[in-house]
PDB file of C-alpha atoms in Angstrom:
ATOM      1  CA  UNK A 148      -0.145  -0.517  -0.180  1.00 39.00           C
ATOM      2  CA  UNK A 149       2.839   2.312  -0.793  1.00 39.00           C
ATOM      3  CA  UNK A 150       4.649   4.250   2.034  1.00 39.00           C
ATOM      4  CA  UNK A 151       1.622   4.736   4.428  1.00 38.00           C
ATOM      5  CA  UNK A 152       0.654   1.920   4.866  1.00 41.00           C
ATOM      6  CA  UNK A 153       4.683   1.402   6.369  1.00 41.00           C
ATOM      7  CA  UNK A 154       4.777   4.422   8.047  1.00 39.00           C
ATOM      8  CA  UNK A 155       1.431   4.001   9.929  1.00 38.00           C
ATOM      9  CA  UNK A 156       3.008   1.169  11.239  1.00 42.00           C
ATOM     10  CA  UNK A 157       5.909   2.204  12.000  1.00 39.00           C
ATOM     11  CA  UNK A 158       4.557   4.805  14.488  1.00 36.00           C
ATOM     12  CA  UNK A 159       2.810   2.386  16.098  1.00 40.00           C
ATOM     13  CA  UNK A 160       5.728  -0.420  16.282  1.00 40.00           C
ATOM     14  CA  UNK A 161       7.625  -1.392  19.220  1.00 40.00           C
ATOM     15  CA  UNK A 162       6.450  -3.757  22.124  1.00 39.00           C
ATOM     16  CA  UNK A 163       3.693  -2.245  24.644  1.00 37.00           C
ATOM     17  CA  UNK A 164       4.037  -1.667  28.192  1.00 37.00           C
ATOM     18  CA  UNK A 165       2.610  -4.671  28.774  1.00 41.00           C
ATOM     19  CA  UNK A 166       1.731  -8.823  27.388  1.00 48.00           C
ATOM     20  CA  UNK A 167       4.004 -11.736  26.564  1.00 61.00           C
ATOM     21  CA  UNK A 168       6.240 -11.042  23.898  1.00 61.00           C
ATOM     22  CA  UNK A 169       6.368 -13.635  21.567  1.00 64.00           C
ATOM     23  CA  UNK A 170       9.421 -15.988  21.113  1.00 66.00           C
ATOM     24  CA  UNK A 171      11.850 -15.853  17.789  1.00 63.00           C
ATOM     25  CA  UNK A 172      11.070 -19.337  17.524  1.00 68.00           C
ATOM     26  CA  UNK A 173       7.499 -19.067  17.688  1.00 76.00           C
ATOM     27  CA  UNK A 174       7.835 -16.876  14.340  1.00 82.00           C
ATOM     28  CA  UNK A 175       5.328 -18.895  11.488  1.00 88.00           C
ATOM     29  CA  UNK A 176       6.857 -17.985   8.244  1.00 92.00           C
ATOM     30  CA  UNK A 177      10.665 -16.611   7.482  1.00 92.00           C
ATOM     31  CA  UNK A 178      12.564 -13.668   5.721  1.00 92.00           C
ATOM     32  CA  UNK A 179      12.437 -15.105   1.905  1.00 93.00           C
ATOM     33  CA  UNK A 180       9.876 -17.317   2.053  1.00 94.00           C
ATOM     34  CA  UNK A 181       6.937 -17.667  -0.347  1.00 95.00           C
ATOM     35  CA  UNK A 182       3.375 -17.476   0.819  1.00 94.00           C
ATOM     36  CA  UNK A 183      -0.145 -16.756   0.131  1.00 94.00           C
ATOM     37  CA  UNK A 184      -1.857 -13.703   1.053  1.00 91.00           C
ATOM     38  CA  UNK A 185      -5.552 -12.457   1.596  1.00 88.00           C
ATOM     39  CA  UNK A 186      -5.651  -8.913   0.165  1.00 81.00           C
ATOM     40  CA  UNK A 187      -9.669  -7.618  -0.051  1.00 71.00           C
ATOM     41  CA  UNK A 188     -11.459 -10.754  -0.807  1.00 72.00           C
ATOM     42  CA  UNK A 189      -8.967 -12.311  -2.680  1.00 82.00           C
ATOM     43  CA  UNK A 190      -5.647 -14.468  -2.179  1.00 88.00           C
ATOM     44  CA  UNK A 191      -2.574 -13.526  -3.937  1.00 90.00           C
ATOM     45  CA  UNK A 192       0.753 -15.091  -4.426  1.00 92.00           C
ATOM     46  CA  UNK A 193       3.783 -13.036  -1.976  1.00 93.00           C
ATOM     47  CA  UNK A 194       7.080 -12.885  -0.696  1.00 94.00           C
ATOM     48  CA  UNK A 195       7.878 -12.548   2.922  1.00 95.00           C
ATOM     49  CA  UNK A 196      10.761  -9.636   2.906  1.00 94.00           C
ATOM     50  CA  UNK A 197      10.958  -9.533   6.996  1.00 93.00           C
ATOM     51  CA  UNK A 198       9.551 -10.554   9.969  1.00 92.00           C
ATOM     52  CA  UNK A 199       9.194  -8.415  13.291  1.00 91.00           C
ATOM     53  CA  UNK A 200       8.043  -8.337  16.532  1.00 88.00           C
ATOM     54  CA  UNK A 201       5.422  -5.962  16.676  1.00 84.00           C
ATOM     55  CA  UNK A 202       2.986  -4.329  19.259  1.00 79.00           C
ATOM     56  CA  UNK A 203       3.551  -7.975  21.133  1.00 82.00           C
ATOM     57  CA  UNK A 204       2.820  -9.870  17.329  1.00 87.00           C
ATOM     58  CA  UNK A 205       4.715 -11.364  14.520  1.00 90.00           C
ATOM     59  CA  UNK A 206       4.368  -9.211  11.883  1.00 91.00           C
ATOM     60  CA  UNK A 207       5.800  -9.521   8.169  1.00 92.00           C
ATOM     61  CA  UNK A 208       6.586  -7.249   5.707  1.00 93.00           C
ATOM     62  CA  UNK A 209       5.244  -8.822   2.104  1.00 91.00           C
ATOM     63  CA  UNK A 210       5.594  -7.996  -1.477  1.00 93.00           C
ATOM     64  CA  UNK A 211       3.164  -8.839  -3.872  1.00 89.00           C
ATOM     65  CA  UNK A 212       4.326 -11.046  -6.429  1.00 90.00           C
ATOM     66  CA  UNK A 213       4.071  -9.228 -10.250  1.00 84.00           C
ATOM     67  CA  UNK A 214       2.836  -6.003  -8.595  1.00 85.00           C
ATOM     68  CA  UNK A 215       4.291  -2.999  -7.941  1.00 81.00           C
ATOM     69  CA  UNK A 216       6.342  -2.601  -4.914  1.00 81.00           C
ATOM     70  CA  UNK A 217       4.293  -0.019  -3.536  1.00 77.00           C
ATOM     71  CA  UNK A 218       2.053  -2.645  -2.808  1.00 83.00           C
ATOM     72  CA  UNK A 219       4.149  -3.965  -0.070  1.00 86.00           C
ATOM     73  CA  UNK A 220       2.898  -3.938   3.559  1.00 88.00           C
ATOM     74  CA  UNK A 221       2.928  -4.587   6.724  1.00 88.00           C
ATOM     75  CA  UNK A 222       0.357  -7.925   7.514  1.00 87.00           C
ATOM     76  CA  UNK A 223      -0.180 -10.025  10.502  1.00 88.00           C
ATOM     77  CA  UNK A 224       0.085 -14.070  10.747  1.00 88.00           C
ATOM     78  CA  UNK A 225      -4.446 -14.177  10.029  1.00 86.00           C
ATOM     79  CA  UNK A 226      -3.438 -12.679   6.140  1.00 89.00           C
ATOM     80  CA  UNK A 227      -1.127 -14.720   5.586  1.00 92.00           C
ATOM     81  CA  UNK A 228      -1.091 -18.979   4.364  1.00 92.00           C
ATOM     82  CA  UNK A 229       1.593 -21.493   3.861  1.00 94.00           C
ATOM     83  CA  UNK A 230       2.279 -21.747   0.114  1.00 94.00           C
ATOM     84  CA  UNK A 231       1.235 -25.419  -0.081  1.00 93.00           C
ATOM     85  CA  UNK A 232      -0.952 -27.369  -2.579  1.00 91.00           C
ATOM     86  CA  UNK A 233      -4.031 -27.386  -0.183  1.00 90.00           C
ATOM     87  CA  UNK A 234      -4.004 -23.328   0.383  1.00 90.00           C
ATOM     88  CA  UNK A 235      -3.271 -23.105  -3.894  1.00 90.00           C
ATOM     89  CA  UNK A 236      -6.434 -25.047  -4.515  1.00 89.00           C
ATOM     90  CA  UNK A 237      -8.116 -22.537  -2.022  1.00 86.00           C
ATOM     91  CA  UNK A 238      -7.185 -19.632  -3.610  1.00 86.00           C
ATOM     92  CA  UNK A 239      -8.347 -21.027  -6.719  1.00 87.00           C
ATOM     93  CA  UNK A 240     -11.672 -22.195  -5.485  1.00 82.00           C
ATOM     94  CA  UNK A 241     -11.814 -18.153  -3.755  1.00 79.00           C
ATOM     95  CA  UNK A 242     -11.046 -16.688  -7.183  1.00 77.00           C
ATOM     96  CA  UNK A 243     -13.544 -18.845  -9.134  1.00 75.00           C
ATOM     97  CA  UNK A 244     -15.798 -18.006  -6.445  1.00 68.00           C
ATOM     98  CA  UNK A 245     -14.940 -13.886  -7.072  1.00 58.00           C
ATOM     99  CA  UNK A 246     -15.503 -14.104 -10.689  1.00 57.00           C
ATOM    100  CA  UNK A 247     -11.717 -13.326 -11.262  1.00 50.00           C
ATOM    101  CA  UNK A 248     -10.124 -13.781 -15.124  1.00 44.00           C
ATOM    102  CA  UNK A 249      -6.841 -14.414 -14.952  1.00 43.00           C
ATOM    103  CA  UNK A 250      -6.211 -12.702 -17.969  1.00 41.00           C
ATOM    104  CA  UNK A 251      -6.754  -9.432 -16.776  1.00 39.00           C
ATOM    105  CA  UNK A 252      -5.175  -7.140 -13.480  1.00 42.00           C
ATOM    106  CA  UNK A 253      -8.079  -6.149 -12.226  1.00 41.00           C
ATOM    107  CA  UNK A 254      -6.108  -4.092  -9.239  1.00 40.00           C
ATOM    108  CA  UNK A 255      -6.172  -5.061  -5.269  1.00 41.00           C
ATOM    109  CA  UNK A 256      -9.920  -3.530  -5.356  1.00 40.00           C
ATOM    110  CA  UNK A 257     -11.434  -4.542  -1.821  1.00 38.00           C
ATOM    111  CA  UNK A 258     -14.313  -4.853  -3.059  1.00 38.00           C
ATOM    112  CA  UNK A 259     -14.601  -7.257  -5.987  1.00 36.00           C
ATOM    113  CA  UNK A 260     -17.241  -9.424  -5.816  1.00 38.00           C
ATOM    114  CA  UNK A 261     -19.048 -12.008  -8.391  1.00 38.00           C
ATOM    115  CA  UNK A 262     -22.314 -11.174  -9.423  1.00 40.00           C
ATOM    116  CA  UNK A 263     -25.372 -13.270 -10.798  1.00 42.00           C
ATOM    117  CA  UNK A 264     -26.241 -12.679 -14.473  1.00 43.00           C
ATOM    118  CA  UNK A 265     -29.771 -11.561 -12.665  1.00 43.00           C
ATOM    119  CA  UNK A 266     -28.432  -9.155 -10.127  1.00 43.00           C
ATOM    120  CA  UNK A 267     -26.216  -7.573 -12.751  1.00 44.00           C
ATOM    121  CA  UNK A 268     -29.092  -7.302 -14.396  1.00 45.00           C
ATOM    122  CA  UNK A 269     -31.071  -5.130 -11.926  1.00 43.00           C
ATOM    123  CA  UNK A 270     -27.896  -3.527 -11.334  1.00 43.00           C
ATOM    124  CA  UNK A 271     -27.363  -1.905 -14.544  1.00 46.00           C
ATOM    125  CA  UNK A 272     -30.684  -0.903 -15.152  1.00 49.00           C
ATOM    126  CA  UNK A 273     -31.006   0.636 -11.731  1.00 46.00           C
ATOM    127  CA  UNK A 274     -27.616   2.002 -12.525  1.00 44.00           C
ATOM    128  CA  UNK A 275     -29.550   3.579 -15.883  1.00 46.00           C
ATOM    129  CA  UNK A 276     -31.663   5.009 -13.487  1.00 48.00           C
ATOM    130  CA  UNK A 277     -29.558   6.633 -11.356  1.00 44.00           C
ATOM    131  CA  UNK A 278     -27.524   8.249 -14.242  1.00 43.00           C
ATOM    132  CA  UNK A 279     -30.850   9.662 -16.369  1.00 44.00           C
ATOM    133  CA  UNK A 280     -32.401  11.671 -13.012  1.00 40.00           C
ATOM    134  CA  UNK A 281     -31.592  15.326 -13.032  1.00 36.00           C
ATOM    135  CA  UNK A 282     -28.487  14.450 -15.485  1.00 39.00           C
ATOM    136  CA  UNK A 283     -27.590  16.065 -18.570  1.00 37.00           C
ATOM    137  CA  UNK A 284     -25.700  13.788 -19.902  1.00 35.00           C
ATOM    138  CA  UNK A 285     -27.217  10.829 -22.253  1.00 32.00           C
ATOM    139  CA  UNK A 286     -27.578   7.168 -21.942  1.00 31.00           C
ATOM    140  CA  UNK A 287     -26.769   4.616 -24.592  1.00 33.00           C
ATOM    141  CA  UNK A 288     -30.231   3.044 -24.793  1.00 28.00           C
ATOM    142  CA  UNK A 289     -28.531   0.080 -27.076  1.00 29.00           C
ATOM    143  CA  UNK A 290     -26.295  -2.323 -26.660  1.00 27.00           C
ATOM    144  CA  UNK A 291     -24.326  -1.683 -22.689  1.00 32.00           C
ATOM    145  CA  UNK A 292     -21.053  -1.139 -23.072  1.00 36.00           C
ATOM    146  CA  UNK A 293     -18.062  -3.328 -21.445  1.00 38.00           C
ATOM    147  CA  UNK A 294     -16.458  -2.197 -18.161  1.00 37.00           C
ATOM    148  CA  UNK A 295     -13.249  -3.089 -20.416  1.00 39.00           C
ATOM    149  CA  UNK A 296     -12.753  -0.094 -22.884  1.00 42.00           C
ATOM    150  CA  UNK A 297     -14.127   2.085 -20.524  1.00 39.00           C
ATOM    151  CA  UNK A 298     -12.285   1.874 -17.364  1.00 39.00           C
ATOM    152  CA  UNK A 299      -9.559   2.773 -19.939  1.00 45.00           C
ATOM    153  CA  UNK A 300     -10.314   5.780 -20.348  1.00 48.00           C
ATOM    154  CA  UNK A 301     -11.967   6.199 -16.736  1.00 67.00           C
ATOM    155  CA  UNK A 302      -9.822   5.462 -13.779  1.00 78.00           C
ATOM    156  CA  UNK A 303      -9.701   7.244 -10.361  1.00 84.00           C
ATOM    157  CA  UNK A 304      -6.412   7.355  -8.869  1.00 86.00           C
ATOM    158  CA  UNK A 305      -7.351   6.564  -5.008  1.00 89.00           C
ATOM    159  CA  UNK A 306      -4.650   7.986  -2.835  1.00 91.00           C
ATOM    160  CA  UNK A 307      -2.191   5.071  -0.723  1.00 91.00           C
ATOM    161  CA  UNK A 308      -3.759   5.985   2.394  1.00 92.00           C
ATOM    162  CA  UNK A 309      -7.247   5.382   1.835  1.00 93.00           C
ATOM    163  CA  UNK A 310      -6.546   2.315  -0.332  1.00 91.00           C
ATOM    164  CA  UNK A 311      -5.143   1.637   3.357  1.00 91.00           C
ATOM    165  CA  UNK A 312      -8.020   2.214   4.241  1.00 93.00           C
ATOM    166  CA  UNK A 313     -10.222  -0.114   2.360  1.00 92.00           C
ATOM    167  CA  UNK A 314      -7.954  -2.865   3.057  1.00 92.00           C
ATOM    168  CA  UNK A 315      -8.167  -2.321   6.697  1.00 91.00           C
ATOM    169  CA  UNK A 316     -12.136  -1.698   5.954  1.00 92.00           C
ATOM    170  CA  UNK A 317     -12.261  -5.313   4.468  1.00 92.00           C
ATOM    171  CA  UNK A 318     -10.222  -6.538   6.957  1.00 89.00           C
ATOM    172  CA  UNK A 319     -12.245  -5.358  10.658  1.00 91.00           C
ATOM    173  CA  UNK A 320     -15.782  -6.871   8.474  1.00 91.00           C
ATOM    174  CA  UNK A 321     -14.509 -10.039   6.863  1.00 89.00           C
ATOM    175  CA  UNK A 322     -11.951 -11.157   9.263  1.00 88.00           C
ATOM    176  CA  UNK A 323     -12.990  -9.794  12.463  1.00 89.00           C
ATOM    177  CA  UNK A 324     -16.380 -10.206  12.089  1.00 90.00           C
ATOM    178  CA  UNK A 325     -17.331  -6.410  13.173  1.00 92.00           C
ATOM    179  CA  UNK A 326     -19.581  -3.499  12.195  1.00 93.00           C
ATOM    180  CA  UNK A 327     -19.019  -0.210  11.428  1.00 94.00           C
ATOM    181  CA  UNK A 328     -21.650   1.016  14.119  1.00 92.00           C
ATOM    182  CA  UNK A 329     -24.476   3.216  12.675  1.00 91.00           C
ATOM    183  CA  UNK A 330     -25.827   5.779  12.422  1.00 92.00           C
ATOM    184  CA  UNK A 331     -22.132   7.137  12.216  1.00 93.00           C
ATOM    185  CA  UNK A 332     -21.020  10.500  12.601  1.00 94.00           C
ATOM    186  CA  UNK A 333     -20.320  12.779   9.811  1.00 95.00           C
ATOM    187  CA  UNK A 334     -22.520  11.266   7.201  1.00 96.00           C
ATOM    188  CA  UNK A 335     -21.562  10.709   3.782  1.00 95.00           C
ATOM    189  CA  UNK A 336     -24.795  13.944   3.972  1.00 94.00           C
ATOM    190  CA  UNK A 337     -22.509  16.212   6.313  1.00 96.00           C
ATOM    191  CA  UNK A 338     -19.480  14.792   4.646  1.00 95.00           C
ATOM    192  CA  UNK A 339     -20.399  16.224   1.310  1.00 95.00           C
ATOM    193  CA  UNK A 340     -21.920  19.422   2.913  1.00 94.00           C
ATOM    194  CA  UNK A 341     -18.182  20.059   4.384  1.00 94.00           C
ATOM    195  CA  UNK A 342     -16.711  19.874   1.193  1.00 93.00           C
ATOM    196  CA  UNK A 343     -19.006  22.206  -0.543  1.00 92.00           C
ATOM    197  CA  UNK A 344     -18.357  24.676   1.879  1.00 91.00           C
ATOM    198  CA  UNK A 345     -14.336  23.597   1.667  1.00 91.00           C
ATOM    199  CA  UNK A 346     -14.549  24.489  -2.117  1.00 88.00           C
ATOM    200  CA  UNK A 347     -17.068  27.461  -1.480  1.00 87.00           C
ATOM    201  CA  UNK A 348     -14.653  29.629   0.262  1.00 85.00           C
ATOM    202  CA  UNK A 349     -11.458  28.635  -1.973  1.00 77.00           C
ATOM    203  CA  UNK A 350     -13.479  29.588  -5.504  1.00 73.00           C
ATOM    204  CA  UNK A 351     -16.736  30.712  -4.966  1.00 69.00           C
ATOM    205  CA  UNK A 352     -16.894  30.371  -8.936  1.00 70.00           C
ATOM    206  CA  UNK A 353     -16.666  26.690  -8.941  1.00 70.00           C
ATOM    207  CA  UNK A 354     -19.552  26.047  -6.195  1.00 70.00           C
ATOM    208  CA  UNK A 355     -22.251  25.395  -8.823  1.00 73.00           C
ATOM    209  CA  UNK A 356     -20.193  22.792 -10.379  1.00 79.00           C
ATOM    210  CA  UNK A 357     -19.336  21.091  -7.948  1.00 85.00           C
ATOM    211  CA  UNK A 358     -22.740  21.203  -5.656  1.00 87.00           C
ATOM    212  CA  UNK A 359     -24.067  19.594  -9.105  1.00 86.00           C
ATOM    213  CA  UNK A 360     -21.407  16.609  -8.958  1.00 89.00           C
ATOM    214  CA  UNK A 361     -21.942  16.125  -5.265  1.00 91.00           C
ATOM    215  CA  UNK A 362     -25.949  15.466  -5.710  1.00 90.00           C
ATOM    216  CA  UNK A 363     -25.117  13.235  -8.627  1.00 89.00           C
ATOM    217  CA  UNK A 364     -21.968  11.732  -5.493  1.00 92.00           C
ATOM    218  CA  UNK A 365     -24.897  11.241  -2.996  1.00 92.00           C
ATOM    219  CA  UNK A 366     -27.710  10.035  -5.464  1.00 91.00           C
ATOM    220  CA  UNK A 367     -25.100   7.092  -6.879  1.00 90.00           C
ATOM    221  CA  UNK A 368     -24.460   6.289  -3.050  1.00 92.00           C
ATOM    222  CA  UNK A 369     -28.196   6.152  -2.374  1.00 92.00           C
ATOM    223  CA  UNK A 370     -29.029   3.570  -4.931  1.00 90.00           C
ATOM    224  CA  UNK A 371     -25.517   1.985  -5.203  1.00 90.00           C
ATOM    225  CA  UNK A 372     -24.945   0.766  -1.534  1.00 92.00           C
ATOM    226  CA  UNK A 373     -27.676  -2.156  -0.722  1.00 89.00           C
ATOM    227  CA  UNK A 374     -26.334  -3.014  -4.015  1.00 88.00           C
ATOM    228  CA  UNK A 375     -22.973  -2.804  -4.018  1.00 89.00           C
ATOM    229  CA  UNK A 376     -21.548  -1.477  -1.217  1.00 93.00           C
ATOM    230  CA  UNK A 377     -22.065  -3.443   1.509  1.00 93.00           C
ATOM    231  CA  UNK A 378     -20.710  -6.903   1.964  1.00 92.00           C
ATOM    232  CA  UNK A 379     -22.639  -9.925   2.900  1.00 91.00           C
ATOM    233  CA  UNK A 380     -22.125  -9.670   6.638  1.00 91.00           C
ATOM    234  CA  UNK A 381     -23.612  -6.275   6.667  1.00 91.00           C
ATOM    235  CA  UNK A 382     -26.881  -6.887   4.937  1.00 91.00           C
ATOM    236  CA  UNK A 383     -28.917  -7.612   7.759  1.00 92.00           C
ATOM    237  CA  UNK A 384     -27.829  -4.591   9.574  1.00 91.00           C
ATOM    238  CA  UNK A 385     -28.346  -2.735   5.867  1.00 92.00           C
ATOM    239  CA  UNK A 386     -31.592  -4.345   6.340  1.00 91.00           C
ATOM    240  CA  UNK A 387     -32.571  -2.700   9.434  1.00 91.00           C
ATOM    241  CA  UNK A 388     -31.240   0.360   9.060  1.00 91.00           C
ATOM    242  CA  UNK A 389     -32.227   1.705   5.747  1.00 90.00           C
ATOM    243  CA  UNK A 390     -36.002   1.710   6.609  1.00 87.00           C
ATOM    244  CA  UNK A 391     -38.930   3.573   5.375  1.00 82.00           C
ATOM    245  CA  UNK A 392     -37.683   5.531   2.253  1.00 83.00           C
ATOM    246  CA  UNK A 393     -34.359   6.674   4.536  1.00 89.00           C
ATOM    247  CA  UNK A 394     -31.821   7.310   2.334  1.00 92.00           C
ATOM    248  CA  UNK A 395     -28.514   5.654   3.271  1.00 94.00           C
ATOM    249  CA  UNK A 396     -26.348   8.956   3.082  1.00 94.00           C
ATOM    250  CA  UNK A 397     -28.021  10.038   6.138  1.00 94.00           C
ATOM    251  CA  UNK A 398     -27.078   7.090   8.023  1.00 94.00           C
ATOM    252  CA  UNK A 399     -23.549   5.655   6.447  1.00 96.00           C
ATOM    253  CA  UNK A 400     -20.186   7.648   6.869  1.00 96.00           C
ATOM    254  CA  UNK A 401     -16.752   7.703   5.080  1.00 95.00           C
ATOM    255  CA  UNK A 402     -16.264   3.853   5.707  1.00 96.00           C
ATOM    256  CA  UNK A 403     -18.915   3.205   2.516  1.00 96.00           C
ATOM    257  CA  UNK A 404     -18.630   6.227   1.087  1.00 96.00           C
ATOM    258  CA  UNK A 405     -15.113   5.397   0.111  1.00 95.00           C
ATOM    259  CA  UNK A 406     -16.320   2.220  -0.961  1.00 95.00           C
ATOM    260  CA  UNK A 407     -18.415   3.611  -3.792  1.00 93.00           C
ATOM    261  CA  UNK A 408     -15.132   5.314  -5.230  1.00 93.00           C
ATOM    262  CA  UNK A 409     -13.918   1.359  -6.265  1.00 91.00           C
ATOM    263  CA  UNK A 410     -17.590   0.922  -8.081  1.00 89.00           C
ATOM    264  CA  UNK A 411     -17.917   4.402  -9.784  1.00 87.00           C
ATOM    265  CA  UNK A 412     -15.424   3.593 -12.428  1.00 84.00           C
ATOM    266  CA  UNK A 413     -17.973   0.954 -13.629  1.00 81.00           C
ATOM    267  CA  UNK A 414     -21.209   2.868 -12.567  1.00 80.00           C
ATOM    268  CA  UNK A 415     -19.807   5.169 -14.746  1.00 78.00           C
ATOM    269  CA  UNK A 416     -19.213   2.793 -17.683  1.00 74.00           C
ATOM    270  CA  UNK A 417     -22.893   2.824 -18.729  1.00 70.00           C
ATOM    271  CA  UNK A 418     -23.178   6.736 -18.960  1.00 70.00           C
ATOM    272  CA  UNK A 419     -22.406   8.760 -22.329  1.00 71.00           C
ATOM    273  CA  UNK A 420     -19.213  11.259 -21.255  1.00 68.00           C
ATOM    274  CA  UNK A 421     -16.814  13.086 -23.558  1.00 72.00           C
ATOM    275  CA  UNK A 422     -13.826  12.905 -22.767  1.00 72.00           C
ATOM    276  CA  UNK A 423     -12.821  16.356 -22.001  1.00 74.00           C
ATOM    277  CA  UNK A 424     -16.299  16.375 -19.243  1.00 75.00           C
ATOM    278  CA  UNK A 425     -14.709  12.766 -18.221  1.00 75.00           C
ATOM    279  CA  UNK A 426     -10.890  14.209 -17.676  1.00 79.00           C
ATOM    280  CA  UNK A 427     -12.544  17.313 -15.909  1.00 82.00           C
ATOM    281  CA  UNK A 428     -14.737  14.978 -13.468  1.00 84.00           C
ATOM    282  CA  UNK A 429     -11.456  12.629 -12.924  1.00 84.00           C
ATOM    283  CA  UNK A 430      -9.883  15.978 -11.732  1.00 86.00           C
ATOM    284  CA  UNK A 431     -12.900  16.499  -9.295  1.00 89.00           C
ATOM    285  CA  UNK A 432     -13.520  13.783  -7.714  1.00 91.00           C
ATOM    286  CA  UNK A 433      -9.867  12.917  -7.744  1.00 91.00           C
ATOM    287  CA  UNK A 434      -9.927  16.534  -5.245  1.00 91.00           C
ATOM    288  CA  UNK A 435     -12.635  15.124  -3.578  1.00 93.00           C
ATOM    289  CA  UNK A 436     -10.820  11.929  -2.317  1.00 94.00           C
ATOM    290  CA  UNK A 437      -7.573  14.535  -1.218  1.00 94.00           C
ATOM    291  CA  UNK A 438     -10.046  15.901   1.043  1.00 94.00           C
ATOM    292  CA  UNK A 439     -11.176  12.571   2.562  1.00 95.00           C
ATOM    293  CA  UNK A 440      -7.313  11.605   2.832  1.00 94.00           C
ATOM    294  CA  UNK A 441      -6.986  15.162   4.543  1.00 94.00           C
ATOM    295  CA  UNK A 442      -9.677  14.652   6.675  1.00 95.00           C
ATOM    296  CA  UNK A 443      -9.128  10.978   7.578  1.00 94.00           C
ATOM    297  CA  UNK A 444      -8.741  10.817  11.410  1.00 93.00           C
ATOM    298  CA  UNK A 445     -11.834  12.796  11.516  1.00 94.00           C
ATOM    299  CA  UNK A 446     -14.053  10.370   9.112  1.00 95.00           C
ATOM    300  CA  UNK A 447     -12.828   7.185   9.037  1.00 95.00           C
ATOM    301  CA  UNK A 448     -13.075   4.988  11.954  1.00 92.00           C
ATOM    302  CA  UNK A 449      -9.998   3.555  13.105  1.00 87.00           C
ATOM    303  CA  UNK A 450     -11.584   0.534  14.828  1.00 87.00           C
ATOM    304  CA  UNK A 451     -14.450  -1.049  14.174  1.00 89.00           C
ATOM    305  CA  UNK A 452     -16.465  -1.395  17.998  1.00 73.00           C
ATOM    306  CA  UNK A 453     -20.155  -2.443  16.896  1.00 60.00           C
ATOM    307  CA  UNK A 454     -21.584  -5.598  17.477  1.00 58.00           C
ATOM    308  CA  UNK A 455     -20.101  -8.311  15.957  1.00 53.00           C
ATOM    309  CA  UNK A 456     -21.722 -10.157  12.874  1.00 53.00           C
ATOM    310  CA  UNK A 457     -24.014 -12.723  14.383  1.00 48.00           C
ATOM    311  CA  UNK A 458     -23.593 -16.504  12.779  1.00 43.00           C
ATOM    312  CA  UNK A 459     -20.190 -15.417  11.318  1.00 41.00           C
ATOM    313  CA  UNK A 460     -18.143 -18.175  10.190  1.00 41.00           C
ATOM    314  CA  UNK A 461     -14.931 -16.159  11.816  1.00 38.00           C
ATOM    315  CA  UNK A 462     -12.022 -15.238  10.117  1.00 38.00           C
ATOM    316  CA  UNK A 463     -12.075 -15.224   6.492  1.00 38.00           C
ATOM    317  CA  UNK A 464      -9.807 -17.915   5.430  1.00 36.00           C
ATOM    318  CA  UNK A 465     -12.118 -20.314   6.836  1.00 34.00           C
ATOM    319  CA  UNK A 466     -14.923 -19.793   4.239  1.00 34.00           C
TER     320      UNK A 466
END
């Protein structure tokens, strides 16, 4: 996850004032060892670069094979597995479940999920409806575009600290069986309002165009959340929280808003946008992400302390 994850981990390194320090012979993985590592919802081949005792537990600095070293990061033992035949079968089974195309590097998105054809159809129809409301863009009413070509035109470069936030978010829910306690504060609505105020102070001329983009983000968030932005273990909580036509943007916060930005290239691939307009939109969305990064400690939870998922299966490795 780049230097941010290293720096963040380094800042928290060192043994705590209490607790037993693990012995050197309790280390499970060694420097130079090839392993399998969980990252988001998938398992990747990786190599242990070094191992250290940090905060009274063994931590391993890994490099994901075939990926830029900016993805290198410190991980705990629960994120790793021995590279053996049994675990390779588990990796392939998970890839198949996620619908991963072996010939395409889709990136280490924390949000990639396999969808049934029925879910995909409903999702596409809703996306078209979203884009048609209050927009000055035309929808392609003919053959739906494939995401491949469009994503080459439209990419959102999520800053490294926010990529780490996405990974931690996935880990809290899917491996530690914890949920974001709702309602969040600040909510998505409040964050969007804060950003509009921030931009208005810097450049009042751009306030109107910024406001329109934020309305679009809110609309996409409210529609996409129940379909694309909650994990399986969060669905029960979502069904209980989003009732009586309540807008998700008035309940959820930065954690789920950030997940939207992983999905936006896919969502916008169903909308006809001129290349020049697309470029300006990319810059504005990147500026908003930088605003989230600047306020990361205020907007995001550092730990999920809500009620544990009921009936969960425990660690992601066992799923």
